[in-house]
Amino acid sequence: MFLSKLILRSKEAIFKNIYDAHQALWDLFGDRPDRERDFLFREIDSVTYLCLSAREPVDSRGVWRMAVKPYAPRLATGDRLYVSLRANAVVKRKGPDGRQQRFDVVQDARKPYTDHGEKPPSRATLAQSVGTKWLIARQDAMGLCFEDQSLVVESYTVRQYWRGGNKARFGTLDFAGFAEVCDADKALAALCKGVGPAKGFGCGLLLARRA
């Protein structure tokens, strides 16, 4: 696999929203019409993106300055890591039509307060509380044991874009903290395959370095 730092050559090329970024990054890997997505990415700022991919990116349009390096992490049980993750944290629940629907964990936590006419805690407070619970509930599947007191939700952002004439919205949480590797195989899978939904829209890329 490959980890790439991608920087737009021109500020005139800055994307209007995360869907535009998604399409531009597809151009780097869409070598054929039936290609399935085999990369993860994260927006660092308006011109900079990190991308983890199964193949090297190919910039046929000359849009990017690229720094590409092989990615082959080695982990062992007991390793202590500092990790960061941008995730689309959701809860699943059946809607009125009986179908499973996804609900942003922060907005979902606000609803009982607003339904009763009460003022909810701040979004930052709820993001730290329900966000960390969401991540810790997934630590076994990720092969990690988080140090609960170190786990911080650095930001909560609601992102929106237009697609096919329809407006779409989703929330993202930026996590950071320390964790111990409890299952090296699962942890490697989480690093390579990502965590949570909305991976095509800049979520799920788990970054780690040895503490």
Coordinates of C-alpha atoms in Angstrom, one line a residue:
M1 CA 0.0 0.0 0.0
F2 CA 1.0 3.7 -0.4
L3 CA 0.6 6.7 1.8
S4 CA 0.5 10.0 -0.1
K5 CA 0.5 13.6 0.8
L6 CA -1.3 15.5 -1.9
I7 CA -1.2 19.3 -2.2
L8 CA -3.1 21.3 -4.8
R9 CA -0.8 23.2 -7.1
S10 CA -3.2 26.1 -7.4
K11 CA -5.5 27.7 -4.8
E12 CA -7.9 28.3 -7.7
A13 CA -8.5 24.5 -7.7
I14 CA -9.7 24.5 -4.1
F15 CA -12.8 22.3 -3.8
K16 CA -16.2 23.7 -2.8
N17 CA -17.0 20.7 -0.6
I18 CA -16.0 17.2 0.3
Y19 CA -17.8 15.7 -2.6
D20 CA -15.7 17.7 -5.1
A21 CA -12.6 16.4 -3.3
H22 CA -13.9 12.9 -3.5
Q23 CA -14.4 13.2 -7.3
A24 CA -10.9 14.8 -7.8
L25 CA -9.2 12.0 -5.8
W26 CA -11.1 9.4 -7.8
D27 CA -9.3 10.8 -10.9
L28 CA -6.0 9.7 -9.3
F29 CA -7.2 6.0 -9.1
G30 CA -10.0 5.6 -11.6
D31 CA -8.0 3.8 -14.2
R32 CA -11.1 2.0 -15.5
P33 CA -14.9 2.6 -15.3
D34 CA -15.6 -0.5 -13.2
R35 CA -12.8 0.2 -10.6
E36 CA -14.0 0.0 -7.0
R37 CA -12.7 2.4 -4.5
D38 CA -9.5 1.1 -2.9
F39 CA -8.3 4.2 -1.1
L40 CA -9.0 6.3 2.0
F41 CA -8.4 10.0 2.4
R42 CA -8.5 12.8 4.9
E43 CA -8.7 16.5 4.3
I44 CA -5.9 18.3 6.3
D45 CA -6.7 21.8 5.1
S46 CA -8.2 23.4 2.0
V47 CA -5.3 22.4 -0.2
T48 CA -3.7 19.4 1.5
Y49 CA -5.0 15.8 1.7
L50 CA -3.6 12.5 3.0
C51 CA -4.4 9.4 1.1
L52 CA -3.9 5.7 1.8
S53 CA -4.2 3.5 -1.3
A54 CA -3.7 0.1 -2.7
R55 CA -2.1 1.6 -5.8
E56 CA 0.1 4.6 -6.5
P57 CA -1.8 7.7 -7.5
V58 CA -1.5 8.9 -11.1
D59 CA -2.0 12.6 -11.6
S60 CA -2.6 12.8 -15.4
R61 CA -4.0 16.3 -15.1
G62 CA -1.1 17.8 -13.2
V63 CA -3.3 19.1 -10.4
W64 CA -1.3 17.9 -7.4
R65 CA 2.1 18.0 -5.9
M66 CA 2.5 14.5 -4.5
A67 CA 4.8 12.9 -2.0
V68 CA 4.2 9.1 -2.1
K69 CA 5.8 6.5 0.1
P70 CA 5.2 2.7 0.7
Y71 CA 3.0 1.9 3.6
A72 CA 3.7 -1.3 5.4
P73 CA 3.1 -0.9 9.2
R74 CA 4.3 -3.6 11.6
L75 CA 2.5 -4.0 14.8
A76 CA 2.8 -6.4 17.8
T77 CA 0.5 -7.0 20.7
G78 CA 1.4 -4.5 23.5
D79 CA 2.6 -1.7 21.2
R80 CA 1.5 1.7 22.5
L81 CA 0.3 4.0 19.8
Y82 CA -0.8 7.6 19.4
V83 CA -3.8 7.5 17.0
S84 CA -6.0 10.0 15.3
L85 CA -9.2 9.4 13.3
R86 CA -11.8 11.4 11.5
A87 CA -15.0 9.4 11.7
N88 CA -18.6 9.6 10.7
A89 CA -20.0 8.4 14.0
V90 CA -23.6 7.2 13.7
V91 CA -26.1 5.0 15.4
K92 CA -28.4 2.8 13.4
R93 CA -32.2 2.6 14.1
K94 CA -35.3 1.6 12.3
G95 CA -37.2 4.5 10.8
P96 CA -41.0 4.8 10.4
D97 CA -40.8 2.7 7.2
G98 CA -39.1 -0.2 9.1
R99 CA -35.8 0.4 7.3
Q100 CA -32.5 0.9 9.1
Q101 CA -31.4 4.5 9.1
R102 CA -28.2 6.2 10.3
F103 CA -28.3 9.0 12.8
D104 CA -25.4 11.3 13.7
V105 CA -24.5 10.5 17.3
V106 CA -24.2 14.1 18.4
Q107 CA -27.6 15.2 16.9
D108 CA -29.1 12.0 18.2
A109 CA -27.9 12.9 21.7
R110 CA -29.4 16.4 21.4
K111 CA -32.9 15.1 20.4
P112 CA -34.2 14.0 23.9
Y113 CA -33.4 17.5 25.2
T114 CA -35.0 19.4 22.4
D115 CA -38.0 17.1 22.3
H116 CA -38.7 18.1 25.9
G117 CA -38.0 21.8 25.4
E118 CA -34.8 21.6 27.4
K119 CA -31.5 23.2 26.5
P120 CA -29.1 20.5 25.5
P121 CA -25.4 20.5 26.5
S122 CA -23.1 22.1 24.0
R123 CA -22.2 20.1 20.9
A124 CA -18.6 19.9 22.0
T125 CA -19.6 18.4 25.3
L126 CA -21.9 15.9 23.7
A127 CA -19.3 15.1 21.1
Q128 CA -16.7 14.2 23.8
S129 CA -19.2 12.1 25.7
V130 CA -21.1 10.2 23.0
G131 CA -18.3 10.3 20.6
T132 CA -15.8 8.5 22.8
K133 CA -18.4 5.9 23.8
W134 CA -19.0 5.3 20.1
L135 CA -15.3 4.7 19.5
I136 CA -14.6 2.6 22.6
A137 CA -17.5 0.4 21.6
R138 CA -15.5 -0.4 18.4
Q139 CA -12.1 -0.9 20.0
D140 CA -12.3 -4.7 20.1
A141 CA -13.1 -4.8 16.4
M142 CA -10.1 -2.4 15.8
G143 CA -7.7 -4.6 17.9
L144 CA -7.0 -1.6 20.1
C145 CA -7.5 -0.8 23.8
F146 CA -7.9 2.9 24.2
E147 CA -6.6 4.8 27.2
D148 CA -9.9 6.3 28.1
Q149 CA -8.6 9.4 29.9
S150 CA -6.4 10.3 26.9
L151 CA -9.1 10.0 24.3
V152 CA -10.2 13.5 23.0
V153 CA -12.7 14.6 20.4
E154 CA -10.8 17.6 19.0
S155 CA -13.7 18.8 16.8
Y156 CA -17.2 18.1 15.6
T157 CA -18.2 19.3 12.1
V158 CA -21.3 19.0 10.1
R159 CA -20.4 18.8 6.4
Q160 CA -22.8 19.3 3.5
Y161 CA -22.7 19.0 -0.3
W162 CA -25.1 18.9 -3.3
R163 CA -25.4 15.7 -5.3
G164 CA -27.9 15.2 -8.0
G165 CA -29.8 18.3 -7.0
N166 CA -30.2 17.1 -3.4
K167 CA -28.5 18.5 -0.4
A168 CA -26.7 15.9 1.8
R169 CA -25.3 16.4 5.3
F170 CA -23.2 14.3 7.6
G171 CA -21.2 14.9 10.8
T172 CA -17.6 14.1 11.5
L173 CA -15.7 13.7 14.7
D174 CA -11.9 14.1 15.0
F175 CA -10.5 11.8 17.6
A176 CA -7.0 11.7 19.1
G177 CA -5.5 9.7 21.9
F178 CA -3.3 6.8 23.1
A179 CA -4.1 3.1 22.6
E180 CA -2.4 -0.3 23.1
V181 CA -2.4 -2.9 20.4
C182 CA -4.5 -5.8 21.8
D183 CA -4.8 -7.8 18.5
A184 CA -2.2 -7.0 15.9
D185 CA -4.1 -8.5 13.0
K186 CA -7.2 -6.5 13.7
A187 CA -5.3 -3.3 14.3
L188 CA -3.5 -3.7 10.9
A189 CA -6.9 -4.3 9.2
A190 CA -8.2 -1.1 10.8
L191 CA -5.2 0.8 9.6
C192 CA -5.5 -0.5 6.1
K193 CA -9.3 -0.7 5.6
G194 CA -10.5 2.2 7.8
V195 CA -13.1 2.6 10.5
G196 CA -16.8 3.5 10.2
P197 CA -18.9 4.7 7.3
A198 CA -18.5 7.5 4.8
K199 CA -15.0 6.4 3.8
G200 CA -15.6 7.8 0.3
F201 CA -16.1 11.2 1.8
G202 CA -12.9 11.6 3.8
C203 CA -13.8 9.6 6.9
G204 CA -12.3 6.4 8.4
L205 CA -8.5 6.9 7.8
L206 CA -6.9 5.8 11.0
L207 CA -3.4 7.3 11.5
A208 CA -1.0 5.9 14.1
R209 CA 2.5 6.4 15.3
R210 CA 4.4 4.7 18.1
A211 CA 4.1 6.5 21.4

